[in-house]
C-alpha positions as CSV (number, residue, x, y, z in Angstrom):
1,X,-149.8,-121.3,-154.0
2,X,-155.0,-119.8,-154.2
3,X,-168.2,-113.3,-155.7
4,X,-168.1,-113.3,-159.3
5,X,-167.2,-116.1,-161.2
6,X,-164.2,-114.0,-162.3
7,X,-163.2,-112.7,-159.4
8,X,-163.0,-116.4,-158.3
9,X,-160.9,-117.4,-161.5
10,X,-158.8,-114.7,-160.3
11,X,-158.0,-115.4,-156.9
12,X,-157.5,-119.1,-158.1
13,X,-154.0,-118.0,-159.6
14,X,-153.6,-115.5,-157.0
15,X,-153.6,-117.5,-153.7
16,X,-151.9,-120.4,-155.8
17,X,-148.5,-120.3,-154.2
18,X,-148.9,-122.6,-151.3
19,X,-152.1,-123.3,-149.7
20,X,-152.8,-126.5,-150.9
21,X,-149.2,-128.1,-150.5
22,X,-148.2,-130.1,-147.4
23,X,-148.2,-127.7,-145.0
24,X,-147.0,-128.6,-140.7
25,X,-149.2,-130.7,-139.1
26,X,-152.2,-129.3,-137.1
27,X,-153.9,-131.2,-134.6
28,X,-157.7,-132.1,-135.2
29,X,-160.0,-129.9,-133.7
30,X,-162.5,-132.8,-134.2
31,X,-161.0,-136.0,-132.6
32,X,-163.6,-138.6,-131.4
33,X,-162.0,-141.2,-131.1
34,X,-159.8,-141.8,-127.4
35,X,-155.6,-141.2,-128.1
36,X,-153.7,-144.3,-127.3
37,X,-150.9,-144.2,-124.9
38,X,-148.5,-143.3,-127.5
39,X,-150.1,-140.3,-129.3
40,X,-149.2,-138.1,-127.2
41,X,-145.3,-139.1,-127.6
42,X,-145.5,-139.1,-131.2
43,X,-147.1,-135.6,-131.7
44,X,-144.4,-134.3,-129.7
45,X,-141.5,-135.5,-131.1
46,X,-142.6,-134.5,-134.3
47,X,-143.4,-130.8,-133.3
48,X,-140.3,-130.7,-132.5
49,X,-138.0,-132.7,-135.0
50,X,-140.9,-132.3,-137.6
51,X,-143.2,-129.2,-138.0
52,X,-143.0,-128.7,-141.5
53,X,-143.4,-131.8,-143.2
54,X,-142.1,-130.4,-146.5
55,X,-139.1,-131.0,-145.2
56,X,-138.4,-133.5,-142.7
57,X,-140.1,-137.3,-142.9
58,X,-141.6,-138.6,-139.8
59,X,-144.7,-140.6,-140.5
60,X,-144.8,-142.9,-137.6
61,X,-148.2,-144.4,-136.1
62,X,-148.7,-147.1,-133.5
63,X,-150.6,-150.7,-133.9
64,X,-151.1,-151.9,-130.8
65,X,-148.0,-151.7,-128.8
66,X,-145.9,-151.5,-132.3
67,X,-144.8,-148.4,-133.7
68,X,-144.5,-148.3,-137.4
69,X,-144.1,-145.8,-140.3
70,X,-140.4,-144.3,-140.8
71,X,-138.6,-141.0,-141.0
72,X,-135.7,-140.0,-142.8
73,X,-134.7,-138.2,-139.7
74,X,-132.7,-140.4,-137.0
75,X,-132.7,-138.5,-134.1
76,X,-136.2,-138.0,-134.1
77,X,-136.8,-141.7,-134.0
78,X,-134.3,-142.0,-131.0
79,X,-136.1,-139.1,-129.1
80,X,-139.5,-140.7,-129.3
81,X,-138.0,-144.0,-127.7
82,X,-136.0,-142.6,-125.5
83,X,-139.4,-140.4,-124.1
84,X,-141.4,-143.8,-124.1
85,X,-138.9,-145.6,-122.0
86,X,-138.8,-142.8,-119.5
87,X,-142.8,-142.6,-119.7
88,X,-142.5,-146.8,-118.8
89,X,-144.7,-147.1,-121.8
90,X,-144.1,-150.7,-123.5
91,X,-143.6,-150.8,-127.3
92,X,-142.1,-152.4,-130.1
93,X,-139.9,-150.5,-132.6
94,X,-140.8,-151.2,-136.2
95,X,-139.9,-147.4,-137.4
96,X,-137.6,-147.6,-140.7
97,X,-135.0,-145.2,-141.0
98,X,-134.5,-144.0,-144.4
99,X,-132.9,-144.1,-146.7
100,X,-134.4,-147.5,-147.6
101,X,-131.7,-150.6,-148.0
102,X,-133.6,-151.3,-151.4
103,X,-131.1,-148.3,-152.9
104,X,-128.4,-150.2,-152.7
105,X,-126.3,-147.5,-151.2
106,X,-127.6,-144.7,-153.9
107,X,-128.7,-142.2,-152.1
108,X,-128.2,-139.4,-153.7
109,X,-128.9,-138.5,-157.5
110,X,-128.6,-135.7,-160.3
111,X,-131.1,-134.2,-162.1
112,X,-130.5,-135.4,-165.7
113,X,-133.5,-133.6,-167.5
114,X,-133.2,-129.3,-168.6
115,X,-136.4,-129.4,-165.4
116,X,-137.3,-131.9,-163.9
117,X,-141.1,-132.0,-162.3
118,X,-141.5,-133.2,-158.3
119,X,-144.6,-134.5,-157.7
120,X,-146.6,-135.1,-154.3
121,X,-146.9,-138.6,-154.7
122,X,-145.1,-140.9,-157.0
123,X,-146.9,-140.8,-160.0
124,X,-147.4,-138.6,-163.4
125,X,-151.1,-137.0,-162.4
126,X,-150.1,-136.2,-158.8
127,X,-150.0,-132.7,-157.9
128,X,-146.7,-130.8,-159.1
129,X,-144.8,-130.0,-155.9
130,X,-141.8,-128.3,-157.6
131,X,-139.2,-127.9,-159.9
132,X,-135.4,-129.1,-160.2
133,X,-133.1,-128.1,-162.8
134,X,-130.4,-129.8,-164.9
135,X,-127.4,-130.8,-162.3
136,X,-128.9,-130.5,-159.6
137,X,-127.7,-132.5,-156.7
138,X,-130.4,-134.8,-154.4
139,X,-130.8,-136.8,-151.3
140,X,-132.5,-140.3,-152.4
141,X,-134.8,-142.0,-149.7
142,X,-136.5,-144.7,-151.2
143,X,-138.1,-145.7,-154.4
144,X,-141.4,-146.6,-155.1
145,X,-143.0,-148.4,-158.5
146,X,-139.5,-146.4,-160.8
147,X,-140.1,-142.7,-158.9
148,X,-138.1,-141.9,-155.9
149,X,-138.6,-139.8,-153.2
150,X,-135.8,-136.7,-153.1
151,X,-135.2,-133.8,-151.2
152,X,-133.5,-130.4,-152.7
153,X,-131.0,-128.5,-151.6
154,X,-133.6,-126.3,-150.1
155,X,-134.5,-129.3,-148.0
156,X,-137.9,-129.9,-149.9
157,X,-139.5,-133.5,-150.1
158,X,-141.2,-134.6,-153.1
159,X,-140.9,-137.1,-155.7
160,X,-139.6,-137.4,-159.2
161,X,-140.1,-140.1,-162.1
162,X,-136.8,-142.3,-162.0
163,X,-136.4,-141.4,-165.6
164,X,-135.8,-137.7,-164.9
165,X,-132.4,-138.0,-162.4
166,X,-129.4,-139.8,-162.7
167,X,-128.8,-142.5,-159.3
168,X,-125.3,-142.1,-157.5
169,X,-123.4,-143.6,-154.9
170,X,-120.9,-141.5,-153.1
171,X,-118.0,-142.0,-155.1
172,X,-119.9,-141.2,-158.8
173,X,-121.6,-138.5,-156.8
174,X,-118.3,-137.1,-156.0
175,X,-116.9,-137.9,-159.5
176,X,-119.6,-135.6,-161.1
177,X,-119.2,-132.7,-158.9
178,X,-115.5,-132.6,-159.0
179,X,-116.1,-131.9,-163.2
180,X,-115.8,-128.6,-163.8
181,X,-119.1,-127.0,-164.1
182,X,-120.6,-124.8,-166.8
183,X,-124.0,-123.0,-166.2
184,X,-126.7,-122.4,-168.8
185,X,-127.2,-118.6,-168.5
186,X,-130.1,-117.6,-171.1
187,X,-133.3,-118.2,-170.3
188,X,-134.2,-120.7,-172.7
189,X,-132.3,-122.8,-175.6
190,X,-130.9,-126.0,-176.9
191,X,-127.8,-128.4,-176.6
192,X,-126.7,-130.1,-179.9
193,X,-125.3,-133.4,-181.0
194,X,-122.9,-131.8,-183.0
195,X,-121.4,-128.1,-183.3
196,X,-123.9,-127.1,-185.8
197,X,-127.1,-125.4,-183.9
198,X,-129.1,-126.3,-187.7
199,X,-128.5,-130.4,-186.2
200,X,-130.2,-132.7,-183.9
201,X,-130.8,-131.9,-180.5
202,X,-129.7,-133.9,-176.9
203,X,-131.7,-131.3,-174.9
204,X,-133.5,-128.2,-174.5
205,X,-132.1,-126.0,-171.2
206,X,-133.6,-123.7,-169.5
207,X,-131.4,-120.9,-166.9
208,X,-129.8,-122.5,-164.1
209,X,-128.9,-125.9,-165.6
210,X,-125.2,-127.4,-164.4
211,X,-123.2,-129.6,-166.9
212,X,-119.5,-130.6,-166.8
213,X,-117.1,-129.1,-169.3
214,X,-115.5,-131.6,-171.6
215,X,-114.0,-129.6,-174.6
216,X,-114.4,-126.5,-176.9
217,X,-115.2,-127.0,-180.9
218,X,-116.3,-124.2,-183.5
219,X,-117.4,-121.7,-181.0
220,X,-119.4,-124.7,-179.0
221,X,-118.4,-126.2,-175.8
222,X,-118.4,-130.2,-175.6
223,X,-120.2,-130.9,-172.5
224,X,-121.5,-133.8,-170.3
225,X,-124.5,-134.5,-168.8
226,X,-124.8,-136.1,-165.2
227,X,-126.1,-139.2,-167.2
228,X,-123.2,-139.4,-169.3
229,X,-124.3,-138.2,-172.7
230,X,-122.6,-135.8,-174.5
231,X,-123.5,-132.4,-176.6
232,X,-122.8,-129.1,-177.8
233,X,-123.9,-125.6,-176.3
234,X,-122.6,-122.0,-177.7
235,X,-120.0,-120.3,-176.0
236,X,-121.9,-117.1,-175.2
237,X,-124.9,-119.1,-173.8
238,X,-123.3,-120.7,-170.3
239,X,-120.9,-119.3,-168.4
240,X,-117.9,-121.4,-166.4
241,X,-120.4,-121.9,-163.0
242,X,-116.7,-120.3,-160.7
243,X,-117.0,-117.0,-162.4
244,X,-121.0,-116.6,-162.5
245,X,-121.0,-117.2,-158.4
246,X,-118.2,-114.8,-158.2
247,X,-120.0,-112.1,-160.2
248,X,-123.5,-112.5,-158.1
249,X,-124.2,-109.4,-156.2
250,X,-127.8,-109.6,-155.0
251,X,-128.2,-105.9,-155.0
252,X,-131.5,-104.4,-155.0
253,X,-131.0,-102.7,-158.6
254,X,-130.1,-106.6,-159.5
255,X,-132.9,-108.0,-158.2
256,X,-135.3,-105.6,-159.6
257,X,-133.6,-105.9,-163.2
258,X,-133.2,-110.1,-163.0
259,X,-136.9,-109.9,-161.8
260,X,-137.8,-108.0,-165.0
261,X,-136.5,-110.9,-166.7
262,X,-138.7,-113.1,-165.7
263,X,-142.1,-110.5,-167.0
264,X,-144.6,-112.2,-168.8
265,X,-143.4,-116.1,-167.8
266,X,-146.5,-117.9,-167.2
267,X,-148.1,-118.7,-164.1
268,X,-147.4,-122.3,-163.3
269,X,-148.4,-124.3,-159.9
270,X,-144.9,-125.7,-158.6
271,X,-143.4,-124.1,-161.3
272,X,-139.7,-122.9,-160.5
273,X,-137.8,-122.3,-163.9
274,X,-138.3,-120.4,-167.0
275,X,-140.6,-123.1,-168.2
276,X,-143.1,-121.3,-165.8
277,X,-143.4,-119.9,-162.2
278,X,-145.5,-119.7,-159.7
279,X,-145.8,-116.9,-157.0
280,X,-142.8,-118.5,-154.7
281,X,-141.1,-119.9,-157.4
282,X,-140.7,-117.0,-158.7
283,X,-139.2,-114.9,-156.1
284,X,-137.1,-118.1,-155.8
285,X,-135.9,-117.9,-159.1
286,X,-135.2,-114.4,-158.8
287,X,-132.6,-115.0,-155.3
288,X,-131.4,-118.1,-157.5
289,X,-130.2,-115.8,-160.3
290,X,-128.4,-113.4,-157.6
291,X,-126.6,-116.4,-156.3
292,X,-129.0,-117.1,-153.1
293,X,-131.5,-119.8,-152.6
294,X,-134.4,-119.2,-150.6
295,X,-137.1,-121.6,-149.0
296,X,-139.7,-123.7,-151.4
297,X,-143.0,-122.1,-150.7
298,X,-144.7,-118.7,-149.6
299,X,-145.5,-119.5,-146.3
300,X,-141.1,-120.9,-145.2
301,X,-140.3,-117.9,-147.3
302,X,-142.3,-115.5,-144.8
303,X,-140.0,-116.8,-142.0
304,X,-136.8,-115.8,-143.3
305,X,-135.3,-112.3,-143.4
306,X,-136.2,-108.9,-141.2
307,X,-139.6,-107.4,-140.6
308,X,-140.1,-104.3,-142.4
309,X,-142.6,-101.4,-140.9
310,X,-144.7,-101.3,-143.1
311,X,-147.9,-100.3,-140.5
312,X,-148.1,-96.5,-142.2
313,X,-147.4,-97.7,-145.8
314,X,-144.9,-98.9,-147.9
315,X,-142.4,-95.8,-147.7
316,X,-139.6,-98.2,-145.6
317,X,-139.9,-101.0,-148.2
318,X,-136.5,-101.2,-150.5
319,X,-136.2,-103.1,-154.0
320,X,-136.1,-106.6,-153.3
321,X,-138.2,-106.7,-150.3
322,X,-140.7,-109.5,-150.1
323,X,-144.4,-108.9,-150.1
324,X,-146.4,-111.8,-148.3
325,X,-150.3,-112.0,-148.8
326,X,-153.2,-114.2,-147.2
327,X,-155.9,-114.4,-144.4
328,X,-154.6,-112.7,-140.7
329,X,-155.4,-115.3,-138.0
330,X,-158.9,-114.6,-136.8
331,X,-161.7,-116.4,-134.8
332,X,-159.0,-119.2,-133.5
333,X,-158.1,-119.9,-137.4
334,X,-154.2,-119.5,-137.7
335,X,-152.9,-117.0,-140.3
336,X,-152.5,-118.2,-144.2
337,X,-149.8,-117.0,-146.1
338,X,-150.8,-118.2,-149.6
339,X,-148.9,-115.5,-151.8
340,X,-145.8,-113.2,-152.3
341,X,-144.2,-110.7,-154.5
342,X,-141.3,-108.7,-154.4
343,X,-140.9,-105.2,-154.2
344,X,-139.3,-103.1,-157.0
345,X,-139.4,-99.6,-156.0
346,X,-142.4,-96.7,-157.2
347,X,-144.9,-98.2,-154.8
348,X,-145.2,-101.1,-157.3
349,X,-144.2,-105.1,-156.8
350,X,-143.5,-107.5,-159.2
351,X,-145.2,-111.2,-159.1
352,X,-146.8,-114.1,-160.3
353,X,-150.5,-114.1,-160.7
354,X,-151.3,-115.8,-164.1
355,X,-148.1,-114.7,-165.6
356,X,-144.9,-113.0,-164.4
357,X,-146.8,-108.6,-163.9
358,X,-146.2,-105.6,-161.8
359,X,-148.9,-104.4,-159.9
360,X,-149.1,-100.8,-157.6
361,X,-150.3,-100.6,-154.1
362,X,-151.3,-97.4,-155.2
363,X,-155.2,-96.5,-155.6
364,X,-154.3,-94.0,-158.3
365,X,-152.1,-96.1,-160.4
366,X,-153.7,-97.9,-163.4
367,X,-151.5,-100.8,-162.4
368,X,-152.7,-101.1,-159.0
369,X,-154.7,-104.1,-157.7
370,X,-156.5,-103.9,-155.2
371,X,-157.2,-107.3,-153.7
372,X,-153.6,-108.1,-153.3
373,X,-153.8,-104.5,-151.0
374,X,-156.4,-105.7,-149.1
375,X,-155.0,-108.8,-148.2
376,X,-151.4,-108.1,-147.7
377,X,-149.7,-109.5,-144.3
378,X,-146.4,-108.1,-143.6
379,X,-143.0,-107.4,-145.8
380,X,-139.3,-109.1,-145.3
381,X,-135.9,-108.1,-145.9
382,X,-133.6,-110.8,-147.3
383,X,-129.5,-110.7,-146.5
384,X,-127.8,-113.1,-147.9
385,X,-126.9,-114.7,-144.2
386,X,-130.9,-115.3,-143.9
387,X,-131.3,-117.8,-147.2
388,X,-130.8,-121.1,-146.9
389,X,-128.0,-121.5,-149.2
390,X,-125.4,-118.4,-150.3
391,X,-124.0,-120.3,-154.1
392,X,-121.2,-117.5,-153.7
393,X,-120.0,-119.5,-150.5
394,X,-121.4,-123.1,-150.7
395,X,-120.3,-126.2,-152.6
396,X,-123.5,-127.1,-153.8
397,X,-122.8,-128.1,-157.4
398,X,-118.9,-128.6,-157.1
């Protein structure tokens, strides 16, 4: 998600969106030191099971003739042996597959907080990877000093603080998602210990969060929380979750006016909820809201969808297009996407780049901006079939 000293503060929101998050493994350019007998192996298998290590684990290393490390990823550890064996190299396996034993079979977990934050490694001052909202479902690998490393729905790694997701084994996993689910549907407000929004609060919510319906009480529902406690949110805040995915029509006139919804929310690295955004966390958000779920970050995003012609302007772009931004690959460097917007019609896109703005790729336009003309890449159309997850379709929180 990154002279004058301005025009470096600047670009520092603007190229923000993913160029400093885990990115697929490279090989070094700058390797001194001879490969043992099983590099070679190893840097296959995980180019192939692997690439993108936001989303699969495989960090395996050899000692000696001992392979170590794990992967949550069991056919990938079966393909390396199997390759070593048929290369007649000798080795002996000491590769965990996750999810660790230590879980006692709870491996999967809700999201018990209105957002919860994902963190690159497993503590509070660790870089903020991305976000997960109330009732949101998890795969649990393995726990480390009370946070746990999870992976989304949208298949991204990171980890969360143990205190922000409720653990599950199978059967309370399936328990929760057979509740009926309500979702919260403004953008930003409170659930109450009692039916009176002038009491106590249980929670603030933010759009997108899941609970269970318990009960209705003085134009509140009761609700539950995947944790088990209890509260009250007004009726004509949440919606029964069955009727909002059956109303989602990811239109482009939809996309453009759920997008405007989101104008002015502040910039916010990892960010992916009305608390605050960041460039792919915000076009996320918006697909989210239209009942689709795209990839984590700017540069998985720029893989999905149709290439639009965009080689003699913008003129074949349609709302809801996404704009992709960064450095062409040049000099043997390979290309960075580090940025992305969407399209909204009027030669102008909407983005995040210190808060929620449209911009014009128009000289003329007092709106335009210039730099993000300069370093645009390529635009992508979206259908529904090309996201990772279609809510209208999927079971994903019931």
């Amino acid at each position: 998600m990154k002279k004058t000293p301005y025009f470096l503060f600047l670009l520092s929101f603007l190229a923000a969106c993913s160029s400093s998050k885990p990115a697929p493994d490279t090989p070094s350019a700058q390797a001194t030191v001879a490969p043992s007998p099983f590099t070679a192996h190893i840097d296959a298998v995980r180019q192939q099971f692997a690439p993108d290590k936001r989303v699969v684990l495989f960090n395996v290393s050899s000692n000696g003739t001992v392979l170590t490390g794990e992967t949550n990823n069991p056919a990938a550890k079966a393909a390396l042996l199997e390759r070593l064996r048929t290369a007649g190299v000798s080795f002996q396996d000491s590769i965990q597959v996750l999810p660790d034993a230590a879980l006692n079979g709870k491996h999967l977990a809700v999201v018990t907080l209105s957002v919860a934050n994902l963190r690159s490694e497993p503590k509070h001052p660790a870089e903020l990877a991305t976000q997960a909202t109330m009732g949101t479902p998890l795969r649990v690998w393995k726990q480390k000093s009370g946070w746990y490393l999870v992976q989304t729905p949208d298949q991204y790694l990171a980890w969360v603080d143990g205190s922000g997701i409720q653990l599950m084994d199978q059967n309370a996993f399936t328990n929760w998602q057979q509740g009926e689910k309500l979702l919260y549907t403004h953008p930003y407000g409170f659930a109450y210990a009692t039916p009176d929004p002038k009491g106590a609060t249980v929670s603030d919510l933010v759009y997108g969060d899941m609970m269970v319906l318990k009960g209705q009480n003085k134009g509140f529902y009761e609700v539950s929380f995947p944790d088990g406690r209890t509260a009250f949110v007004s009726i004509p805040e949440v919606e029964k979750y069955s009727k909002w995915t059956a109303s989602r029509q990811p239109t482009e006139q939809n996309l453009v006016e759920t997008s405007k919804r989101l104008l002015g929310l502040p910039y916010l690295w990892g960010g992916t909820s009305f608390k605050g955004v960041d460039c792919s966390g915000f076009t996320k958000t918006v697909y989210f809201m239209n009942g689709l779920v795209l990839p984590r970050d700017a540069s998985q995003q720029v893989h999905v969808g149709d290439l639009i012609d965009t080689q003699n302007g913008f003129q074949n772009l349609r709302p809801g297009d996404l704009l992709f931004f960064g450095s062409p690959a040049r000099d043997g460097k390979p290309e960075r996407v580090v940025h992305v917007g969407m399209w909204i019609g009027n030669n102008e896109f909407i983005h995040s780049a210190g808060r929620v703005r449209i911009n014009s790729m128009d000289p003329t336009a007092p709106n335009h901006d210039a730099s993000e003309l300069k370093r645009f890449l390529r635009a992508k159309r979206v259908s529904p079939q090309a996201t990772l997850i279609d809510l209208r379709t999927a079971s994903l929180f019931q």
